Amino acid sequence: MSEHVFNTYETAWCPGCGNFSILDCLKGALEDLKKDPHDVLIAAGIGQAAKIPQYISVNSFCGLHGRAVPPAVAAKMVNQKLTVIIDSGDGDSYGEGGNHFIHNIRRNVDIAHFIHDNQVYGLTKGQASPTSDEGAITDIQVDGSQNIPFNPVLMAISAGAGFVARSFSGNPLHLKEMMKRAIKFKGYALVDILQPCVSFNKVNTFAWYKQRVYELDQTHDAANRLVAMERSMEFGDRIPIGVLYERQQPTYHEKHNVLKNEQVLVGRRNDPALIERYLQELV
Ligand SMILES: Cc1ncc(C[n+]2csc(CCOP(=O)(O)OP(=O)(O)O)c2C)c(N)n1
């Protein structure tokens, strides 16, 4: 495959933004996995992170705020051969899209979900997001955020996700590896990506993460759900990155009566008499 397949475009991001590395890693992961652009769909909502599909030459769906999951699920539903990726921000995915986030995990649709977690609503000038630290001061939360921070990796494991990882935009080798594993995983796979926001998050900076982040090693038992949950709660002086939890389980398609037998629904010939009968049953 040509190295020019996943094109580069001029972006709207601030110099130093973690999004650049995340975009590079995503392109690298797709190249390494030898994905052809027409076999890939990236769905996003709204935000700085959610602009990613505009900077990469694959199929894309730019949805409303928090609404990246439904079109991604629909696309996977009709074409299982498609590599479906959701790539969006923490505000978009865990805030406005929180309902979709949780219940898509329960369906276990085969989708890789990459979330740029900069702990703020960056596009709209840095308001607190679900993952903001308690006490985080912003232009709106002038006395500090009083909400308990949302823990996406712990939530995903407890909701039943089969693959849950965390990575850091400042460690591109690690991030690309996590993306590749999530894409290859059969079933829902989350990668929460710690990402500095150079304009609106002056606390959780690149240096702040660099001091705290450490890579999980072989001593971590990623098949043990309780161990994974305990490790997921470590977020302070030390922050683990890597695959927190991994367990293969039947996907939505494997359990579905029709989908388990049909790889592609697009273009199939429908029987008008059958459709007429279904309609009659409805009236
Ligand atoms: C329903 C709805 N609520 C709020 C907004 C305003 N809005 C657009 S982008 C955005 C912030 C997105 O934040 P995040 O997903 O964290 O991405 P970032 O910009 O930080 O990359 C907000 C609040 C909107 N467009 N629609």
PDB file of C-alpha atoms and ligand atoms in Angstrom:
ATOM      1  CA  MET A   1       0.000   0.000   0.000  1.00  0.00           C
ATOM      2  CA  SER A   2       1.282   3.464  -0.821  1.00  0.00           C
ATOM      3  CA  GLU A   3       2.452   5.600   2.087  1.00  0.00           C
ATOM      4  CA  HIS A   4       0.304   8.377   0.620  1.00  0.00           C
ATOM      5  CA  VAL A   5      -2.946   6.516   1.069  1.00  0.00           C
ATOM      6  CA  PHE A   6      -3.714   8.005   4.474  1.00  0.00           C
ATOM      7  CA  ASN A   7      -3.216  11.620   3.452  1.00  0.00           C
ATOM      8  CA  THR A   8      -2.147  14.563   5.585  1.00  0.00           C
ATOM      9  CA  TYR A   9      -4.172  17.746   5.728  1.00  0.00           C
ATOM     10  CA  GLU A  10      -3.663  21.054   7.476  1.00  0.00           C
ATOM     11  CA  THR A  11      -5.417  20.816  10.837  1.00  0.00           C
ATOM     12  CA  ALA A  12      -7.235  23.311  13.062  1.00  0.00           C
ATOM     13  CA  TRP A  13      -5.360  22.200  16.208  1.00  0.00           C
ATOM     14  CA  CYS A  14      -3.104  24.283  18.469  1.00  0.00           C
ATOM     15  CA  PRO A  15       0.654  23.700  18.113  1.00  0.00           C
ATOM     16  CA  GLY A  16       1.655  21.087  20.698  1.00  0.00           C
ATOM     17  CA  CYS A  17      -1.799  19.465  20.895  1.00  0.00           C
ATOM     18  CA  GLY A  18      -1.833  15.742  21.665  1.00  0.00           C
ATOM     19  CA  ASN A  19      -4.185  15.245  18.711  1.00  0.00           C
ATOM     20  CA  PHE A  20      -1.244  15.344  16.266  1.00  0.00           C
ATOM     21  CA  SER A  21       0.366  12.299  17.782  1.00  0.00           C
ATOM     22  CA  ILE A  22      -2.980  10.490  18.041  1.00  0.00           C
ATOM     23  CA  LEU A  23      -3.646  11.132  14.333  1.00  0.00           C
ATOM     24  CA  ASP A  24      -0.165   9.912  13.386  1.00  0.00           C
ATOM     25  CA  CYS A  25      -0.607   6.778  15.486  1.00  0.00           C
ATOM     26  CA  LEU A  26      -3.999   6.059  13.937  1.00  0.00           C
ATOM     27  CA  LYS A  27      -2.588   6.375  10.421  1.00  0.00           C
ATOM     28  CA  GLY A  28       0.394   4.236  11.412  1.00  0.00           C
ATOM     29  CA  ALA A  29      -1.823   1.570  12.952  1.00  0.00           C
ATOM     30  CA  LEU A  30      -3.969   1.354   9.795  1.00  0.00           C
ATOM     31  CA  GLU A  31      -0.868   1.222   7.596  1.00  0.00           C
ATOM     32  CA  ASP A  32       0.744  -1.483   9.746  1.00  0.00           C
ATOM     33  CA  LEU A  33      -2.442  -3.544   9.653  1.00  0.00           C
ATOM     34  CA  LYS A  34      -2.501  -3.089   5.854  1.00  0.00           C
ATOM     35  CA  LYS A  35      -6.028  -1.727   5.861  1.00  0.00           C
ATOM     36  CA  ASP A  36      -7.272  -0.319   2.597  1.00  0.00           C
ATOM     37  CA  PRO A  37      -9.009   3.059   3.081  1.00  0.00           C
ATOM     38  CA  HIS A  38     -12.278   1.866   1.527  1.00  0.00           C
ATOM     39  CA  ASP A  39     -12.454  -0.922   4.118  1.00  0.00           C
ATOM     40  CA  VAL A  40     -12.281   1.504   7.062  1.00  0.00           C
ATOM     41  CA  LEU A  41     -14.889   3.798   8.597  1.00  0.00           C
ATOM     42  CA  ILE A  42     -14.091   6.380  11.253  1.00  0.00           C
ATOM     43  CA  ALA A  43     -17.069   7.888  13.065  1.00  0.00           C
ATOM     44  CA  ALA A  44     -16.823  10.926  15.325  1.00  0.00           C
ATOM     45  CA  GLY A  45     -19.048  13.411  17.114  1.00  0.00           C
ATOM     46  CA  ILE A  46     -18.144  17.064  17.582  1.00  0.00           C
ATOM     47  CA  GLY A  47     -15.063  18.665  19.091  1.00  0.00           C
ATOM     48  CA  GLN A  48     -11.382  19.186  18.299  1.00  0.00           C
ATOM     49  CA  ALA A  49     -10.709  15.462  18.638  1.00  0.00           C
ATOM     50  CA  ALA A  50     -13.760  14.704  16.529  1.00  0.00           C
ATOM     51  CA  LYS A  51     -12.173  16.502  13.568  1.00  0.00           C
ATOM     52  CA  ILE A  52      -9.881  13.516  13.061  1.00  0.00           C
ATOM     53  CA  PRO A  53     -11.933  11.940  10.237  1.00  0.00           C
ATOM     54  CA  GLN A  54     -11.456  15.139   8.269  1.00  0.00           C
ATOM     55  CA  TYR A  55      -7.689  14.624   8.264  1.00  0.00           C
ATOM     56  CA  ILE A  56      -7.484  11.054   7.097  1.00  0.00           C
ATOM     57  CA  SER A  57      -8.560   9.504   3.795  1.00  0.00           C
ATOM     58  CA  VAL A  58     -10.973   6.780   4.832  1.00  0.00           C
ATOM     59  CA  ASN A  59     -14.776   6.561   4.957  1.00  0.00           C
ATOM     60  CA  SER A  60     -16.065   8.868   7.670  1.00  0.00           C
ATOM     61  CA  PHE A  61     -19.175   9.931   9.505  1.00  0.00           C
ATOM     62  CA  CYS A  62     -19.164  13.214  11.412  1.00  0.00           C
ATOM     63  CA  GLY A  63     -22.195  13.025  13.703  1.00  0.00           C
ATOM     64  CA  LEU A  64     -23.836  15.302  16.188  1.00  0.00           C
ATOM     65  CA  HIS A  65     -22.354  15.876  19.613  1.00  0.00           C
ATOM     66  CA  GLY A  66     -22.112  12.548  21.443  1.00  0.00           C
ATOM     67  CA  ARG A  67     -23.646  10.678  18.536  1.00  0.00           C
ATOM     68  CA  ALA A  68     -20.712   8.859  17.008  1.00  0.00           C
ATOM     69  CA  VAL A  69     -21.755   5.433  18.269  1.00  0.00           C
ATOM     70  CA  PRO A  70     -25.144   4.905  16.499  1.00  0.00           C
ATOM     71  CA  PRO A  71     -23.833   5.436  12.936  1.00  0.00           C
ATOM     72  CA  ALA A  72     -20.794   3.298  13.715  1.00  0.00           C
ATOM     73  CA  VAL A  73     -23.011   0.484  14.970  1.00  0.00           C
ATOM     74  CA  ALA A  74     -25.322   0.832  11.960  1.00  0.00           C
ATOM     75  CA  ALA A  75     -22.404   0.639   9.539  1.00  0.00           C
ATOM     76  CA  LYS A  76     -20.992  -2.447  11.228  1.00  0.00           C
ATOM     77  CA  MET A  77     -24.466  -3.970  11.243  1.00  0.00           C
ATOM     78  CA  VAL A  78     -24.786  -3.904   7.456  1.00  0.00           C
ATOM     79  CA  ASN A  79     -21.156  -4.641   6.603  1.00  0.00           C
ATOM     80  CA  GLN A  80     -19.199  -6.783   8.992  1.00  0.00           C
ATOM     81  CA  LYS A  81     -16.164  -6.662   6.711  1.00  0.00           C
ATOM     82  CA  LEU A  82     -15.747  -2.964   7.478  1.00  0.00           C
ATOM     83  CA  THR A  83     -13.167  -1.973  10.104  1.00  0.00           C
ATOM     84  CA  VAL A  84     -15.184   0.436  12.224  1.00  0.00           C
ATOM     85  CA  ILE A  85     -13.437   2.910  14.500  1.00  0.00           C
ATOM     86  CA  ILE A  86     -14.977   5.593  16.682  1.00  0.00           C
ATOM     87  CA  ASP A  87     -12.581   8.430  17.384  1.00  0.00           C
ATOM     88  CA  SER A  88     -13.751  11.346  19.512  1.00  0.00           C
ATOM     89  CA  GLY A  89     -13.182  13.459  22.623  1.00  0.00           C
ATOM     90  CA  ASP A  90     -13.897  12.782  26.295  1.00  0.00           C
ATOM     91  CA  GLY A  91     -16.659  15.388  26.470  1.00  0.00           C
ATOM     92  CA  ASP A  92     -18.280  14.044  23.339  1.00  0.00           C
ATOM     93  CA  SER A  93     -17.980  10.359  24.264  1.00  0.00           C
ATOM     94  CA  TYR A  94     -18.349  10.253  28.043  1.00  0.00           C
ATOM     95  CA  GLY A  95     -20.583  13.339  28.477  1.00  0.00           C
ATOM     96  CA  GLU A  96     -23.143  13.872  25.738  1.00  0.00           C
ATOM     97  CA  GLY A  97     -22.530  10.378  24.364  1.00  0.00           C
ATOM     98  CA  GLY A  98     -22.401   8.647  27.750  1.00  0.00           C
ATOM     99  CA  ASN A  99     -25.575   6.655  27.211  1.00  0.00           C
ATOM    100  CA  HIS A 100     -24.349   5.316  23.871  1.00  0.00           C
ATOM    101  CA  PHE A 101     -20.931   4.616  25.370  1.00  0.00           C
ATOM    102  CA  ILE A 102     -22.337   2.387  28.118  1.00  0.00           C
ATOM    103  CA  HIS A 103     -24.937   0.504  26.132  1.00  0.00           C
ATOM    104  CA  ASN A 104     -22.759  -0.146  23.116  1.00  0.00           C
ATOM    105  CA  ILE A 105     -20.359  -1.886  25.479  1.00  0.00           C
ATOM    106  CA  ARG A 106     -23.206  -4.148  26.579  1.00  0.00           C
ATOM    107  CA  ARG A 107     -24.030  -5.023  22.956  1.00  0.00           C
ATOM    108  CA  ASN A 108     -20.403  -5.916  22.250  1.00  0.00           C
ATOM    109  CA  VAL A 109     -20.437  -4.722  18.652  1.00  0.00           C
ATOM    110  CA  ASP A 110     -17.025  -5.237  17.027  1.00  0.00           C
ATOM    111  CA  ILE A 111     -15.808  -1.632  17.100  1.00  0.00           C
ATOM    112  CA  ALA A 112     -12.567   0.019  18.257  1.00  0.00           C
ATOM    113  CA  HIS A 113     -13.276   3.144  20.301  1.00  0.00           C
ATOM    114  CA  PHE A 114     -10.460   5.700  20.680  1.00  0.00           C
ATOM    115  CA  ILE A 115     -11.092   8.583  23.040  1.00  0.00           C
ATOM    116  CA  HIS A 116      -8.877  11.647  23.256  1.00  0.00           C
ATOM    117  CA  ASP A 117      -9.093  12.295  26.986  1.00  0.00           C
ATOM    118  CA  ASN A 118      -7.824  15.842  27.597  1.00  0.00           C
ATOM    119  CA  GLN A 119     -10.135  16.356  30.609  1.00  0.00           C
ATOM    120  CA  VAL A 120     -11.753  19.458  29.074  1.00  0.00           C
ATOM    121  CA  TYR A 121     -14.219  20.529  26.403  1.00  0.00           C
ATOM    122  CA  GLY A 122     -11.455  21.931  24.206  1.00  0.00           C
ATOM    123  CA  LEU A 123     -13.383  23.201  21.182  1.00  0.00           C
ATOM    124  CA  THR A 124     -15.681  25.330  23.317  1.00  0.00           C
ATOM    125  CA  LYS A 125     -12.773  26.879  25.271  1.00  0.00           C
ATOM    126  CA  GLY A 126     -12.025  24.542  28.130  1.00  0.00           C
ATOM    127  CA  GLN A 127     -15.085  23.917  30.304  1.00  0.00           C
ATOM    128  CA  ALA A 128     -14.856  20.948  32.712  1.00  0.00           C
ATOM    129  CA  SER A 129     -15.600  17.597  31.094  1.00  0.00           C
ATOM    130  CA  PRO A 130     -16.656  14.334  32.792  1.00  0.00           C
ATOM    131  CA  THR A 131     -13.026  13.327  33.353  1.00  0.00           C
ATOM    132  CA  SER A 132     -11.887  16.696  34.822  1.00  0.00           C
ATOM    133  CA  ASP A 133     -10.198  16.341  38.193  1.00  0.00           C
ATOM    134  CA  GLU A 134     -12.258  17.351  41.196  1.00  0.00           C
ATOM    135  CA  GLY A 135     -11.327  20.973  41.905  1.00  0.00           C
ATOM    136  CA  ALA A 136     -10.126  21.649  38.338  1.00  0.00           C
ATOM    137  CA  ILE A 137     -10.443  25.398  37.739  1.00  0.00           C
ATOM    138  CA  THR A 138     -11.700  26.590  34.356  1.00  0.00           C
ATOM    139  CA  ASP A 139     -13.175  29.848  33.024  1.00  0.00           C
ATOM    140  CA  ILE A 140     -16.644  28.480  33.868  1.00  0.00           C
ATOM    141  CA  GLN A 141     -15.841  26.395  36.976  1.00  0.00           C
ATOM    142  CA  VAL A 142     -14.062  29.320  38.630  1.00  0.00           C
ATOM    143  CA  ASP A 143     -14.242  27.701  42.080  1.00  0.00           C
ATOM    144  CA  GLY A 144     -13.142  24.370  40.682  1.00  0.00           C
ATOM    145  CA  SER A 145     -15.191  21.466  39.348  1.00  0.00           C
ATOM    146  CA  GLN A 146     -17.223  19.946  42.152  1.00  0.00           C
ATOM    147  CA  ASN A 147     -18.198  16.795  40.300  1.00  0.00           C
ATOM    148  CA  ILE A 148     -16.717  13.383  40.978  1.00  0.00           C
ATOM    149  CA  PRO A 149     -14.560  12.501  37.953  1.00  0.00           C
ATOM    150  CA  PHE A 150     -15.865   9.813  35.619  1.00  0.00           C
ATOM    151  CA  ASN A 151     -13.523   6.831  35.387  1.00  0.00           C
ATOM    152  CA  PRO A 152     -14.001   5.535  31.813  1.00  0.00           C
ATOM    153  CA  VAL A 153     -11.811   2.449  32.065  1.00  0.00           C
ATOM    154  CA  LEU A 154     -13.404   1.299  35.306  1.00  0.00           C
ATOM    155  CA  MET A 155     -16.861   1.966  33.873  1.00  0.00           C
ATOM    156  CA  ALA A 156     -16.068   0.028  30.688  1.00  0.00           C
ATOM    157  CA  ILE A 157     -14.789  -3.006  32.580  1.00  0.00           C
ATOM    158  CA  SER A 158     -17.774  -3.020  34.915  1.00  0.00           C
ATOM    159  CA  ALA A 159     -20.212  -2.672  31.980  1.00  0.00           C
ATOM    160  CA  GLY A 160     -18.730  -5.813  30.400  1.00  0.00           C
ATOM    161  CA  ALA A 161     -16.216  -4.579  27.800  1.00  0.00           C
ATOM    162  CA  GLY A 162     -13.876  -7.297  26.544  1.00  0.00           C
ATOM    163  CA  PHE A 163     -10.901  -5.047  25.785  1.00  0.00           C
ATOM    164  CA  VAL A 164     -10.061  -1.992  27.870  1.00  0.00           C
ATOM    165  CA  ALA A 165      -6.787  -0.110  27.523  1.00  0.00           C
ATOM    166  CA  ARG A 166      -5.297   3.228  28.394  1.00  0.00           C
ATOM    167  CA  SER A 167      -2.498   4.980  26.552  1.00  0.00           C
ATOM    168  CA  PHE A 168      -0.800   8.370  26.356  1.00  0.00           C
ATOM    169  CA  SER A 169      -0.398  10.626  23.329  1.00  0.00           C
ATOM    170  CA  GLY A 170       3.158  11.362  24.535  1.00  0.00           C
ATOM    171  CA  ASN A 171       4.129   7.722  24.030  1.00  0.00           C
ATOM    172  CA  PRO A 172       3.378   7.104  20.330  1.00  0.00           C
ATOM    173  CA  LEU A 173       4.943   3.651  20.147  1.00  0.00           C
ATOM    174  CA  HIS A 174       2.719   2.474  22.956  1.00  0.00           C
ATOM    175  CA  LEU A 175      -0.357   4.230  21.568  1.00  0.00           C
ATOM    176  CA  LYS A 176       0.019   2.749  18.089  1.00  0.00           C
ATOM    177  CA  GLU A 177       0.383  -0.708  19.616  1.00  0.00           C
ATOM    178  CA  MET A 178      -2.769  -0.244  21.727  1.00  0.00           C
ATOM    179  CA  MET A 179      -4.692   0.948  18.654  1.00  0.00           C
ATOM    180  CA  LYS A 180      -3.584  -2.057  16.620  1.00  0.00           C
ATOM    181  CA  ARG A 181      -4.589  -4.471  19.371  1.00  0.00           C
ATOM    182  CA  ALA A 182      -7.971  -2.769  19.776  1.00  0.00           C
ATOM    183  CA  ILE A 183      -8.643  -2.880  16.020  1.00  0.00           C
ATOM    184  CA  LYS A 184      -7.691  -6.547  15.864  1.00  0.00           C
ATOM    185  CA  PHE A 185      -9.765  -7.459  18.928  1.00  0.00           C
ATOM    186  CA  LYS A 186     -13.069  -9.127  18.061  1.00  0.00           C
ATOM    187  CA  GLY A 187     -15.701  -7.156  19.954  1.00  0.00           C
ATOM    188  CA  TYR A 188     -15.940  -3.751  21.577  1.00  0.00           C
ATOM    189  CA  ALA A 189     -12.492  -2.353  22.430  1.00  0.00           C
ATOM    190  CA  LEU A 190     -11.833   0.897  24.272  1.00  0.00           C
ATOM    191  CA  VAL A 191      -8.587   2.867  24.308  1.00  0.00           C
ATOM    192  CA  ASP A 192      -8.766   5.875  26.602  1.00  0.00           C
ATOM    193  CA  ILE A 193      -5.938   8.158  25.458  1.00  0.00           C
ATOM    194  CA  LEU A 194      -4.467  10.615  27.959  1.00  0.00           C
ATOM    195  CA  GLN A 195      -3.886  13.793  26.023  1.00  0.00           C
ATOM    196  CA  PRO A 196      -2.569  17.183  27.178  1.00  0.00           C
ATOM    197  CA  CYS A 197      -4.607  20.229  26.088  1.00  0.00           C
ATOM    198  CA  VAL A 198      -1.987  22.950  25.752  1.00  0.00           C
ATOM    199  CA  SER A 199      -4.527  25.770  25.692  1.00  0.00           C
ATOM    200  CA  PHE A 200      -7.091  24.910  28.365  1.00  0.00           C
ATOM    201  CA  ASN A 201      -5.639  22.321  30.736  1.00  0.00           C
ATOM    202  CA  LYS A 202      -2.619  23.877  32.394  1.00  0.00           C
ATOM    203  CA  VAL A 203      -2.429  21.239  35.147  1.00  0.00           C
ATOM    204  CA  ASN A 204      -2.433  17.902  33.319  1.00  0.00           C
ATOM    205  CA  THR A 205       0.377  18.891  30.982  1.00  0.00           C
ATOM    206  CA  PHE A 206       2.696  16.725  28.919  1.00  0.00           C
ATOM    207  CA  ALA A 207       5.288  16.889  31.742  1.00  0.00           C
ATOM    208  CA  TRP A 208       2.638  16.083  34.375  1.00  0.00           C
ATOM    209  CA  TYR A 209       1.690  12.876  32.551  1.00  0.00           C
ATOM    210  CA  LYS A 210       5.284  12.011  31.663  1.00  0.00           C
ATOM    211  CA  GLN A 211       6.165  11.953  35.386  1.00  0.00           C
ATOM    212  CA  ARG A 212       3.241   9.724  36.333  1.00  0.00           C
ATOM    213  CA  VAL A 213       2.535   7.349  33.490  1.00  0.00           C
ATOM    214  CA  TYR A 214       4.036   3.858  33.678  1.00  0.00           C
ATOM    215  CA  GLU A 215       3.565   0.843  31.394  1.00  0.00           C
ATOM    216  CA  LEU A 216       1.863  -2.276  32.726  1.00  0.00           C
ATOM    217  CA  ASP A 217       4.151  -5.297  32.483  1.00  0.00           C
ATOM    218  CA  GLN A 218       3.623  -9.077  32.436  1.00  0.00           C
ATOM    219  CA  THR A 219       2.950  -9.123  36.159  1.00  0.00           C
ATOM    220  CA  HIS A 220      -0.439  -7.504  35.462  1.00  0.00           C
ATOM    221  CA  ASP A 221      -3.098 -10.186  35.040  1.00  0.00           C
ATOM    222  CA  ALA A 222      -5.290  -8.610  32.333  1.00  0.00           C
ATOM    223  CA  ALA A 223      -7.586 -11.648  32.298  1.00  0.00           C
ATOM    224  CA  ASN A 224      -8.601 -11.059  35.907  1.00  0.00           C
ATOM    225  CA  ARG A 225     -11.516  -8.636  36.040  1.00  0.00           C
ATOM    226  CA  LEU A 226     -11.113  -7.711  39.692  1.00  0.00           C
ATOM    227  CA  VAL A 227      -7.394  -7.068  39.302  1.00  0.00           C
ATOM    228  CA  ALA A 228      -8.138  -4.967  36.221  1.00  0.00           C
ATOM    229  CA  MET A 229     -10.741  -2.927  38.082  1.00  0.00           C
ATOM    230  CA  GLU A 230      -8.370  -2.291  40.945  1.00  0.00           C
ATOM    231  CA  ARG A 231      -5.634  -1.172  38.545  1.00  0.00           C
ATOM    232  CA  SER A 232      -8.134   1.047  36.717  1.00  0.00           C
ATOM    233  CA  MET A 233      -8.649   3.040  39.891  1.00  0.00           C
ATOM    234  CA  GLU A 234      -4.994   3.996  40.085  1.00  0.00           C
ATOM    235  CA  PHE A 235      -4.902   7.601  38.880  1.00  0.00           C
ATOM    236  CA  GLY A 236      -2.713  10.008  40.796  1.00  0.00           C
ATOM    237  CA  ASP A 237       1.004   9.941  41.458  1.00  0.00           C
ATOM    238  CA  ARG A 238       1.180   6.896  39.243  1.00  0.00           C
ATOM    239  CA  ILE A 239      -1.018   6.181  36.214  1.00  0.00           C
ATOM    240  CA  PRO A 240      -0.878   2.773  34.516  1.00  0.00           C
ATOM    241  CA  ILE A 241      -1.066   2.551  30.707  1.00  0.00           C
ATOM    242  CA  GLY A 242      -1.528  -0.611  28.685  1.00  0.00           C
ATOM    243  CA  VAL A 243      -4.178  -3.293  28.364  1.00  0.00           C
ATOM    244  CA  LEU A 244      -5.983  -3.261  31.689  1.00  0.00           C
ATOM    245  CA  TYR A 245      -8.468  -5.969  30.786  1.00  0.00           C
ATOM    246  CA  GLU A 246      -8.862  -8.445  27.918  1.00  0.00           C
ATOM    247  CA  ARG A 247     -11.312 -11.270  27.530  1.00  0.00           C
ATOM    248  CA  GLN A 248     -12.760 -12.670  24.325  1.00  0.00           C
ATOM    249  CA  GLN A 249     -16.539 -13.079  24.402  1.00  0.00           C
ATOM    250  CA  PRO A 250     -19.247 -13.566  21.742  1.00  0.00           C
ATOM    251  CA  THR A 251     -19.851 -10.421  19.698  1.00  0.00           C
ATOM    252  CA  TYR A 252     -23.231  -8.940  18.825  1.00  0.00           C
ATOM    253  CA  HIS A 253     -22.985 -10.386  15.334  1.00  0.00           C
ATOM    254  CA  GLU A 254     -22.091 -13.855  16.522  1.00  0.00           C
ATOM    255  CA  LYS A 255     -25.187 -13.930  18.727  1.00  0.00           C
ATOM    256  CA  HIS A 256     -27.625 -12.327  16.265  1.00  0.00           C
ATOM    257  CA  ASN A 257     -29.948 -14.693  14.383  1.00  0.00           C
ATOM    258  CA  VAL A 258     -29.550 -13.034  10.978  1.00  0.00           C
ATOM    259  CA  LEU A 259     -26.175 -11.362  11.244  1.00  0.00           C
ATOM    260  CA  LYS A 260     -24.337 -14.504  12.272  1.00  0.00           C
ATOM    261  CA  ASN A 261     -25.099 -15.988   8.856  1.00  0.00           C
ATOM    262  CA  GLU A 262     -24.736 -12.908   6.677  1.00  0.00           C
ATOM    263  CA  GLN A 263     -21.507 -10.968   6.467  1.00  0.00           C
ATOM    264  CA  VAL A 264     -22.919  -8.169   4.347  1.00  0.00           C
ATOM    265  CA  LEU A 265     -26.502  -6.947   4.238  1.00  0.00           C
ATOM    266  CA  VAL A 266     -25.810  -4.098   1.820  1.00  0.00           C
ATOM    267  CA  GLY A 267     -27.070  -4.864  -1.678  1.00  0.00           C
ATOM    268  CA  ARG A 268     -28.843  -8.077  -0.772  1.00  0.00           C
ATOM    269  CA  ARG A 269     -32.068  -8.764  -2.702  1.00  0.00           C
ATOM    270  CA  ASN A 270     -35.130  -8.416  -0.558  1.00  0.00           C
ATOM    271  CA  ASP A 271     -38.281 -10.383  -1.286  1.00  0.00           C
ATOM    272  CA  PRO A 272     -41.121  -7.827  -1.814  1.00  0.00           C
ATOM    273  CA  ALA A 273     -43.722 -10.429  -0.787  1.00  0.00           C
ATOM    274  CA  LEU A 274     -41.943 -10.971   2.517  1.00  0.00           C
ATOM    275  CA  ILE A 275     -41.744  -7.222   3.176  1.00  0.00           C
ATOM    276  CA  GLU A 276     -45.460  -6.917   2.350  1.00  0.00           C
ATOM    277  CA  ARG A 277     -46.219  -9.676   4.860  1.00  0.00           C
ATOM    278  CA  TYR A 278     -44.209  -7.937   7.585  1.00  0.00           C
ATOM    279  CA  LEU A 279     -46.038  -4.674   6.868  1.00  0.00           C
ATOM    280  CA  GLN A 280     -49.406  -6.431   7.078  1.00  0.00           C
ATOM    281  CA  GLU A 281     -48.430  -7.797  10.481  1.00  0.00           C
ATOM    282  CA  LEU A 282     -47.804  -4.258  11.687  1.00  0.00           C
ATOM    283  CA  VAL A 283     -51.226  -2.824  10.677  1.00  0.00           C
TER     284      VAL A 283
HETATM  285  C1  LIG B   1     -25.628  18.755  22.293  1.00  0.00           C
HETATM  286  C2  LIG B   1     -24.440  19.675  22.245  1.00  0.00           C
HETATM  287  N1  LIG B   1     -23.913  20.112  23.407  1.00  0.00           N
HETATM  288  C3  LIG B   1     -22.839  20.932  23.391  1.00  0.00           C
HETATM  289  C4  LIG B   1     -22.308  21.363  22.219  1.00  0.00           C
HETATM  290  C5  LIG B   1     -21.143  22.299  22.214  1.00  0.00           C
HETATM  291  N2  LIG B   1     -19.888  21.604  22.018  1.00  0.00           N
HETATM  292  C6  LIG B   1     -19.371  21.406  20.797  1.00  0.00           C
HETATM  293  S1  LIG B   1     -17.843  20.715  20.837  1.00  0.00           S
HETATM  294  C7  LIG B   1     -17.880  20.672  22.503  1.00  0.00           C
HETATM  295  C8  LIG B   1     -16.683  20.179  23.271  1.00  0.00           C
HETATM  296  C9  LIG B   1     -16.149  18.875  22.850  1.00  0.00           C
HETATM  297  O1  LIG B   1     -15.265  18.425  23.846  1.00  0.00           O
HETATM  298  P1  LIG B   1     -14.489  17.087  23.729  1.00  0.00           P
HETATM  299  O2  LIG B   1     -15.359  16.022  23.213  1.00  0.00           O
HETATM  300  O3  LIG B   1     -13.818  16.822  25.028  1.00  0.00           O
HETATM  301  O4  LIG B   1     -13.435  17.362  22.575  1.00  0.00           O
HETATM  302  P2  LIG B   1     -12.201  18.362  22.483  1.00  0.00           P
HETATM  303  O5  LIG B   1     -12.710  19.600  21.784  1.00  0.00           O
HETATM  304  O6  LIG B   1     -11.698  18.633  23.863  1.00  0.00           O
HETATM  305  O7  LIG B   1     -11.239  17.602  21.656  1.00  0.00           O
HETATM  306  C10 LIG B   1     -19.073  21.202  23.010  1.00  0.00           C
HETATM  307  C11 LIG B   1     -19.407  21.335  24.444  1.00  0.00           C
HETATM  308  C12 LIG B   1     -22.877  20.903  21.025  1.00  0.00           C
HETATM  309  N3  LIG B   1     -22.396  21.268  19.842  1.00  0.00           N
HETATM  310  N4  LIG B   1     -23.955  20.081  21.068  1.00  0.00           N
END
